[in-house]
XYZ file of C-alpha atoms in Angstrom:
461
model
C 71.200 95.773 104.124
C 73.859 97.982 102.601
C 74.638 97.631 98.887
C 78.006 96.112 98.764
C 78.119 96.206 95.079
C 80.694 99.173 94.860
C 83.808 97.094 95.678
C 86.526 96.327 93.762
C 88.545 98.031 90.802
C 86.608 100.916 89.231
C 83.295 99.582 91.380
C 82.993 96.618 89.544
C 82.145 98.971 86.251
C 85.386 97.674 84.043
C 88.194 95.669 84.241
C 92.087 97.192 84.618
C 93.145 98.681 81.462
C 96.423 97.428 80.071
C 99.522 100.114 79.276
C 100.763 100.118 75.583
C 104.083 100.243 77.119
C 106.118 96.686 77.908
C 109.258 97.368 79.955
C 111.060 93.643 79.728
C 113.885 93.124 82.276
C 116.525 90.705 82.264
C 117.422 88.253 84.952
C 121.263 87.843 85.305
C 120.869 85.611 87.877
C 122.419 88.112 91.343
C 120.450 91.090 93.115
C 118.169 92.538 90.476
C 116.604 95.434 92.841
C 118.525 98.233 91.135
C 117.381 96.998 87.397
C 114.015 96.386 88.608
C 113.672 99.523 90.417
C 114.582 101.329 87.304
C 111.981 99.963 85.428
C 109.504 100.592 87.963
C 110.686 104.213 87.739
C 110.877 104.592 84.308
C 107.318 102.869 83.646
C 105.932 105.321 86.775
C 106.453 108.612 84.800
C 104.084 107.493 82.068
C 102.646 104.114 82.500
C 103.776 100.954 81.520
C 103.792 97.250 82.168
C 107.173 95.841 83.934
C 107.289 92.364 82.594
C 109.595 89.549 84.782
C 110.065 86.631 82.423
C 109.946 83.367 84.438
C 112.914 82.258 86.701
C 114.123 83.346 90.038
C 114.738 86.233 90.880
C 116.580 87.753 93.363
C 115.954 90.944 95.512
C 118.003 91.999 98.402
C 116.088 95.559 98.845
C 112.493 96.812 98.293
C 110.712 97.871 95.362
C 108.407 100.485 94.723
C 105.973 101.489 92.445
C 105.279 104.951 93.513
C 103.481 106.818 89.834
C 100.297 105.891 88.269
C 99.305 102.858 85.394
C 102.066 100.884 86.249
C 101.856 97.347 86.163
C 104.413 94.928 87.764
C 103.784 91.181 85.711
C 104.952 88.018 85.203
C 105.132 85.437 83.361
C 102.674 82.731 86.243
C 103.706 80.989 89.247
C 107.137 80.092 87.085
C 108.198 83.950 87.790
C 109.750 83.640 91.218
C 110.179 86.935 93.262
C 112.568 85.749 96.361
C 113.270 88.480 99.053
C 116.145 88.329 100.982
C 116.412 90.901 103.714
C 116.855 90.191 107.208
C 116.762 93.936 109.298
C 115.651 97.145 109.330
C 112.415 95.828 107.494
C 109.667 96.178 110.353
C 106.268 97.349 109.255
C 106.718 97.495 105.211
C 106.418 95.837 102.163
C 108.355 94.014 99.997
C 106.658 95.225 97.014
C 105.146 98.494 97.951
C 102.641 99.877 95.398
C 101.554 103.527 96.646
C 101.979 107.096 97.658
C 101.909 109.030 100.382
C 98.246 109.559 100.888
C 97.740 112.954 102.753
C 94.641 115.382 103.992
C 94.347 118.770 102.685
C 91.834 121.425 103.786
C 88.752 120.388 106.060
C 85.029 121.357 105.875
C 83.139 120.663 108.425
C 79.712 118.982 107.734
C 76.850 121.068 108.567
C 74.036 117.938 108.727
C 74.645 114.885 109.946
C 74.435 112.039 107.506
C 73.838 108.995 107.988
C 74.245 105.413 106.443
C 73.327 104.699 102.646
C 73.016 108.749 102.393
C 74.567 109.348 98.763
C 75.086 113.267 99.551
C 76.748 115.043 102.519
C 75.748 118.972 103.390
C 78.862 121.413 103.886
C 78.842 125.306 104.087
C 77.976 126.893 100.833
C 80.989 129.482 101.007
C 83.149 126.129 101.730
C 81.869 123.974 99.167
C 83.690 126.239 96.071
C 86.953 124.938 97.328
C 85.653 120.819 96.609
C 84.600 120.281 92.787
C 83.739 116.935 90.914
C 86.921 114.392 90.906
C 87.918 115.721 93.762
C 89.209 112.424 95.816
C 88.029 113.234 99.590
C 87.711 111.127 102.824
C 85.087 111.740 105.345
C 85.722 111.294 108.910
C 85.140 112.574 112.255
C 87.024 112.850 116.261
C 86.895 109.735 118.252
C 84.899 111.651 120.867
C 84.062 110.539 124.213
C 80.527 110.723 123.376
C 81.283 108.478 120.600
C 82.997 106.209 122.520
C 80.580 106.151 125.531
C 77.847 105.643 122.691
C 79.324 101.991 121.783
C 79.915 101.699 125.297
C 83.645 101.783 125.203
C 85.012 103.928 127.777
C 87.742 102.738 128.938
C 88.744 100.491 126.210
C 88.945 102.046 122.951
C 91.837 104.460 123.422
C 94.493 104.157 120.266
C 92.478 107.039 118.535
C 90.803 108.597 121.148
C 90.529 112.577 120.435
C 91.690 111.958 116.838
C 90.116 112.636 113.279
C 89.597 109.499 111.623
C 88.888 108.579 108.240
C 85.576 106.364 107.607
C 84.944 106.473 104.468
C 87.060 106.944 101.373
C 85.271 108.675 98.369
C 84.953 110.818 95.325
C 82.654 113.699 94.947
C 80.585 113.411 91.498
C 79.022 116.787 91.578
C 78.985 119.774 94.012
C 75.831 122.414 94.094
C 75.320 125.138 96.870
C 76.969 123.202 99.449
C 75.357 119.557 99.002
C 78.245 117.115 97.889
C 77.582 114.150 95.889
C 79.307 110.929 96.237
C 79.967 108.432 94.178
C 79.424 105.918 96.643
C 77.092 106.060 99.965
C 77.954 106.500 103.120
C 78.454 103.485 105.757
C 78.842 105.154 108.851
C 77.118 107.600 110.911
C 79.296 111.357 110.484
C 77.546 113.185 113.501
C 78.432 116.792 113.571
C 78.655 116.133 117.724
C 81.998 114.310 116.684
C 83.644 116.898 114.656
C 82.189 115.564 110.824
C 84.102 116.662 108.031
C 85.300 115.987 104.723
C 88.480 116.237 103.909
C 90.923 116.125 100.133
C 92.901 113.259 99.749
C 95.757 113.983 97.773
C 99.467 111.858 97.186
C 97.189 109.128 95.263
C 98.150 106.697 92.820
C 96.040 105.151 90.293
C 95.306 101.898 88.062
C 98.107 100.046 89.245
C 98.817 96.382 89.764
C 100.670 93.049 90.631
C 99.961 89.821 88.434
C 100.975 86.275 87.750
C 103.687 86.033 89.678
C 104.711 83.938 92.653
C 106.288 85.249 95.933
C 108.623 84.410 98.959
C 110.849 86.286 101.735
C 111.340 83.783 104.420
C 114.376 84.003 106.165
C 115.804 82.223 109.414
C 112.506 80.926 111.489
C 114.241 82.559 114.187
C 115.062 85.894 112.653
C 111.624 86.377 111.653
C 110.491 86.062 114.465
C 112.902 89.094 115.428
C 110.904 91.392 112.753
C 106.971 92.002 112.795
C 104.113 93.372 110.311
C 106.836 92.055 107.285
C 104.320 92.124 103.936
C 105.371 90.390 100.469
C 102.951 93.093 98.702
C 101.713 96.481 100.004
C 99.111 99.034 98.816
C 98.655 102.681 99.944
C 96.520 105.303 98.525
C 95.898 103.494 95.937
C 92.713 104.286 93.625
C 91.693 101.395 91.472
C 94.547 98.425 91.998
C 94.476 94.878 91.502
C 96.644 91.836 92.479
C 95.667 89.102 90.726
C 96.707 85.444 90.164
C 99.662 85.877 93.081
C 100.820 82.983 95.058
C 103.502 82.745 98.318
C 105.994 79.828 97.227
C 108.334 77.751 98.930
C 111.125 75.313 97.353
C 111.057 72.483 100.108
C 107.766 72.353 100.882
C 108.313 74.377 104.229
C 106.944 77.929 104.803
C 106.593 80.334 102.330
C 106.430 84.220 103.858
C 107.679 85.432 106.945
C 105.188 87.156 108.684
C 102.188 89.090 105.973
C 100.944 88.717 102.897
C 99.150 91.091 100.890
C 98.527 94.449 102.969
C 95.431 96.857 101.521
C 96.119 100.478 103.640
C 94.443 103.649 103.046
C 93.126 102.713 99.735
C 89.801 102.359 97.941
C 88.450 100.239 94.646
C 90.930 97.535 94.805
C 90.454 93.908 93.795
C 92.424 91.105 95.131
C 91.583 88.400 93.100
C 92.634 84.371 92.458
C 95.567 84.865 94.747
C 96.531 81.870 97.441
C 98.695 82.840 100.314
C 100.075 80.435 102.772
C 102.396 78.912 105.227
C 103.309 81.879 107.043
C 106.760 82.010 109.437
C 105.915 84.405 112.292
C 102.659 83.242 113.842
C 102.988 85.399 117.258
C 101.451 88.362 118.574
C 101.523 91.882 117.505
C 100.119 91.779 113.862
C 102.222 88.892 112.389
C 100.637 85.967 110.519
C 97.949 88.285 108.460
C 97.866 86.818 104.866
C 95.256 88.866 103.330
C 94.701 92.323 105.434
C 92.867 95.608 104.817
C 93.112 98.453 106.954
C 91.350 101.918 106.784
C 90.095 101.319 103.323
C 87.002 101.315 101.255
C 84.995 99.285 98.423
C 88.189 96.764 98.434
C 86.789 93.790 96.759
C 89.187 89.962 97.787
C 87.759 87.450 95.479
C 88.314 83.619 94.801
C 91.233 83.711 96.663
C 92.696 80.955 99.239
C 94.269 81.113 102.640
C 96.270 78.441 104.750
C 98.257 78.030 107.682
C 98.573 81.739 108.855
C 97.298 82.796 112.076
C 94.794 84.824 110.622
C 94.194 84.667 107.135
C 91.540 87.384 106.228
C 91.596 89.952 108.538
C 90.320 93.561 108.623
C 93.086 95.174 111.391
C 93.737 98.477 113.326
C 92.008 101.626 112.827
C 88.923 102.639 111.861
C 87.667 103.180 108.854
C 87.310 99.569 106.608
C 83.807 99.892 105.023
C 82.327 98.355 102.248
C 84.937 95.641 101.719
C 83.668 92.337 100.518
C 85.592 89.018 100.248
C 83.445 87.050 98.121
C 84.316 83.041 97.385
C 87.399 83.319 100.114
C 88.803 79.939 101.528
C 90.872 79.443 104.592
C 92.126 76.860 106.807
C 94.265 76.102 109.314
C 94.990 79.472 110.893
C 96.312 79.312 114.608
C 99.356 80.909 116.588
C 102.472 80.227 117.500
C 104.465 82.530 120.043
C 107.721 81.245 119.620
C 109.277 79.161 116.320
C 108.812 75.972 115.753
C 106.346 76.261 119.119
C 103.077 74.279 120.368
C 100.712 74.831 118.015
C 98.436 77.213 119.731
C 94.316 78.043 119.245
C 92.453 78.158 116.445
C 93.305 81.643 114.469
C 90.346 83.161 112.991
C 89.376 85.023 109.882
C 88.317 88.089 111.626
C 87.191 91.794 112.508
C 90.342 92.857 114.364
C 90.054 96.197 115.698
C 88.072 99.090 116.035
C 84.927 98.734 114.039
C 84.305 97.863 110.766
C 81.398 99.199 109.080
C 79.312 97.878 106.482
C 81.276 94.532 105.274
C 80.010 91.446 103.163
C 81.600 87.913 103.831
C 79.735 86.387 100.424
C 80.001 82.705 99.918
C 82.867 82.065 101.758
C 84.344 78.622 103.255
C 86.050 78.616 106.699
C 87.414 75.738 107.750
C 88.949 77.235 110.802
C 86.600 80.185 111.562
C 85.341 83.563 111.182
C 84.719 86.150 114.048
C 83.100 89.383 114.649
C 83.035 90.217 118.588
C 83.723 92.522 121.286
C 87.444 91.277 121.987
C 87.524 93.950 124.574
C 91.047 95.499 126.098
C 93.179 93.076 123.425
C 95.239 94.271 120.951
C 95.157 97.877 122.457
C 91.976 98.255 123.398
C 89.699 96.322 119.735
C 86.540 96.873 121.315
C 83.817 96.487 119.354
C 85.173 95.411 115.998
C 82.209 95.277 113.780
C 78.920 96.847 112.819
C 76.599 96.692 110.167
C 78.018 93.584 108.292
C 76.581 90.449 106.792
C 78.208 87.334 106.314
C 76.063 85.839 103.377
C 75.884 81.890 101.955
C 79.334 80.626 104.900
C 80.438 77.150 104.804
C 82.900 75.048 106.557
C 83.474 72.800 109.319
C 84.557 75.993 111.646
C 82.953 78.491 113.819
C 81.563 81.682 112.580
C 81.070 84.017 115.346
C 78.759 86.930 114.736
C 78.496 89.011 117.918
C 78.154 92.415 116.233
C 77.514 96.204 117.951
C 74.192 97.548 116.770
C 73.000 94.991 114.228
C 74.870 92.370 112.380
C 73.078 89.615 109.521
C 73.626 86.001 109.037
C 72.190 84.478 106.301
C 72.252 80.935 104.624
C 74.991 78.767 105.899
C 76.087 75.342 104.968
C 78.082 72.867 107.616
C 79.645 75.695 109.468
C 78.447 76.250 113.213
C 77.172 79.728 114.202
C 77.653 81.161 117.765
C 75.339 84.637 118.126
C 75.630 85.210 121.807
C 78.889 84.044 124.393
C 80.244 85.727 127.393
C 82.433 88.404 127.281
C 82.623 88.489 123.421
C 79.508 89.341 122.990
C 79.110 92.388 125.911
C 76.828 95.171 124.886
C 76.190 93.516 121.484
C 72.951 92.604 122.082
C 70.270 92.350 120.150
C 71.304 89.402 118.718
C 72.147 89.188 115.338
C 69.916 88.550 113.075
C 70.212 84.643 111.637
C 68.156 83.129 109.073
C 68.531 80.099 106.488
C 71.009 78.363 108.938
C 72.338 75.070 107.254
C 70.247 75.996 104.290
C 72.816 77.780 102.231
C 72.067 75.540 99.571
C 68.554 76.544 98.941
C 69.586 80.892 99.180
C 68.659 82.734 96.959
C 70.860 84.365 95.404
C 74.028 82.564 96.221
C 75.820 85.967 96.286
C 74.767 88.915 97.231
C 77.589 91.154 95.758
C 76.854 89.280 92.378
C 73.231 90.090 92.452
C 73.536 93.965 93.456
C 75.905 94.388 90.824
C 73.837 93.140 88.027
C 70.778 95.433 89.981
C 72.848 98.024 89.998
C 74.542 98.023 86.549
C 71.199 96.692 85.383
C 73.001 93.706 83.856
């Protein structure tokens, strides 16, 4: 098995520094995005803590954190953050922590490497131009021959003949063309698919959301006019947290519209005592994801609880999500609905959404509705295959887990929950089957988590 220990803020090493600098802002009671937003710009050119004292609070735009060290905080679930827009909102965040991540130069890899490899080989004459700190991704083309490989011709095709990123890094040390990494590699970079590392620049770093509580539903209708609406967003972020967040509602009724907390293109980021819930927009095209990471790295979701979205921890489009552990998760009652106020419809899982995700740890988790890695085939533009290489360690619940994974997959120790390994259709060209061992025995594992007991290996704690 992989070590999964990396994830999370500053790989699990220290915990978030706090800025010297308190920004307090006052609630008059009407639209405080402007005041807000000047805060948030005023703490981004040098750090600083943006503290909401409790109350509600009112936003009819977006805000954005877009330097470094800034931390947006409040006072607990008595700071209430209520959203208000109802267009023009598709496919963002109502709180958007982030740059504008983007890929600078390109060296091609010159040896494949392969997973748990710690060092990647590039040209000597190329390697002067990458130097320790550097923040890089690794990638390669969606090639036909990687496709036909996993036996998805014909199926994958949202990336096909595109460099993707598969791992997000940064290079410790750099010697006559052999790059060290700070973190190994999950994925097989095959120089037959283009492999090559790549600068990440746009980054920001050390920032966070905490102790606050969250809503932005609107008209049940309406929202289900919009799609991919998030109450917190994270891109290109290097070592972020969210911590102690919570979706609210004043009646009782639902408490987002469509997502909760979005992790995008971002690496070292914990997600931590957070409970999400109740979501509006339960349909189809990406709506009803309360906690979802896409294309990121090492991202570490931790003691956190789920309910009533359609799927509540998901990994979702793209390639690329390795490492990523949700350790001590909870969700139930995730299913669909494809119209508002509509028949309740099948069970939503926790899942691997699309496009294989490499190298994952579901530690000590509780799913009383499910959890699913399969081959879901020509859905949501062509999925595929959506995991590899991933363990789902110590699960409990009264729901499914399905583990139907490409290559190999690991499920060890479970505790009530039921465990389906092999099922038509979901499980084409997955077989072997994956490996299962200590099933309704969870109690007796040992250890209880793996992430815990890496990390204290690792940092020899």
């Amino acid at each position: 098995m992989h070590d999964f220990s990396y994830a999370g803020f500053a790989r699990g090493e220290r915990e978030p520094a706090t800025p010297a600098r308190v920004l307090r802002v006052d609630n008059d009671g009407g639209d405080m995005t402007a005041g807000v937003q000047a805060a948030l710009d005023e703490a981004s050119r040098d750090g600083g803590v943006v503290l909401l004292p409790s109350g509600d609070w009112r936003f009819d735009g977006q805000l954005v954190v877009r330097g470094s060290s800034v931390v947006v905080r409040g006072e607990g679930a008595s700071t209430r953050l209520r959203f208000t827009r109802t267009f023009g909102i598709d496919s963002t965040s109502q709180l958007q922590l982030g740059g504008a991540p983007r890929f600078e130069g390109e060296w091609p890899l010159t040896v494949d490497a392969h997973p748990r490899d710690l060092v990647v080989q590039v040209a000597p004459g190329d390697a002067g131009a990458v130097q320790a700190g550097d923040e890089v991704a690794l990638g390669h083309v969606i090639t036909d021959e990687f496709i036909a490989a996993h036996g998805m011709t014909f199926v994958w095709r949202a990336f096909n003949g595109t460099w993707q990123p598969f791992e997000w890094r940064t290079v410790v040390s750099v010697s006559n063309g052999v790059v060290t990494l700070d973190v190994p590699v999950r994925s097989p970079l095959l120089q037959r698919d283009g492999a090559s590392l790549r600068k990440v620049t746009g980054l920001v770093r050390e920032v966070g959301v905490e102790s606050l509580s969250l809503s932005d539903t609107i008209d049940p209708g309406a929202a289900y006019l919009l799609t991919q609406v998030h109450l917190v967003g994270l891109t290109g972020v290097v070592d972020g947290f969210v911590r102690d967040v919570r979706s609210f509602s004043d009646d009782g009724g639902a408490e987002l519209q469509s997502g909760g907390v979005l992790v995008l293109m971002s690496k070292r980021v914990t997600v931590s005592g957070s409970t999400l819930g109740r979501a509006q927009h339960r349909g189809g095209g990406g709506n009803g994801y309360l906690f979802e990471v896409r294309q990121s790295s090492d991202v570490l979701f931790r003691d956190c609880h789920g309910h009533d979205g359609r799927h509540n921890f998901i990994q979702n489009w793209g390639f690329g999500t390795t490492g990523v552990v949700w350790l001590r998760v909870t969700s139930e009652r995730g299913f669909a609905t494809a119209t508002p106020g509509g028949t309740q419809g099948g069970v939503g899982y926790s899942e691997f959404h699309h496009s294989l995700a490499t190298a994952n740890l579901v530690d000590s988790s509780r799913f009383d509705d499910g959890f699913s890695i399969v081959n879901r085939g020509a859905e949501s533009t062509g999925a595929g295959h959506t995991g590899t290489q991933n363990v789902l360690w110590n699960t409990s619940g009264t729901g499914l887990l399905r583990s139907m994974q490409w290559g190999w997959g690991a499920v060890v120790g479970t505790t009530g929950i039921a465990v389906a390994l092999d099922e038509f259709f979901i499980a084409d060209g997955t077989r072997p089957l994956d490996l299962a061992e200590g099933l309704d025995a969870g109690a007796t594992l040992e250890p209880q988590s793996l992430y815990e007991d890496q990390r204290r290996r690792r940092l020899g704690r």
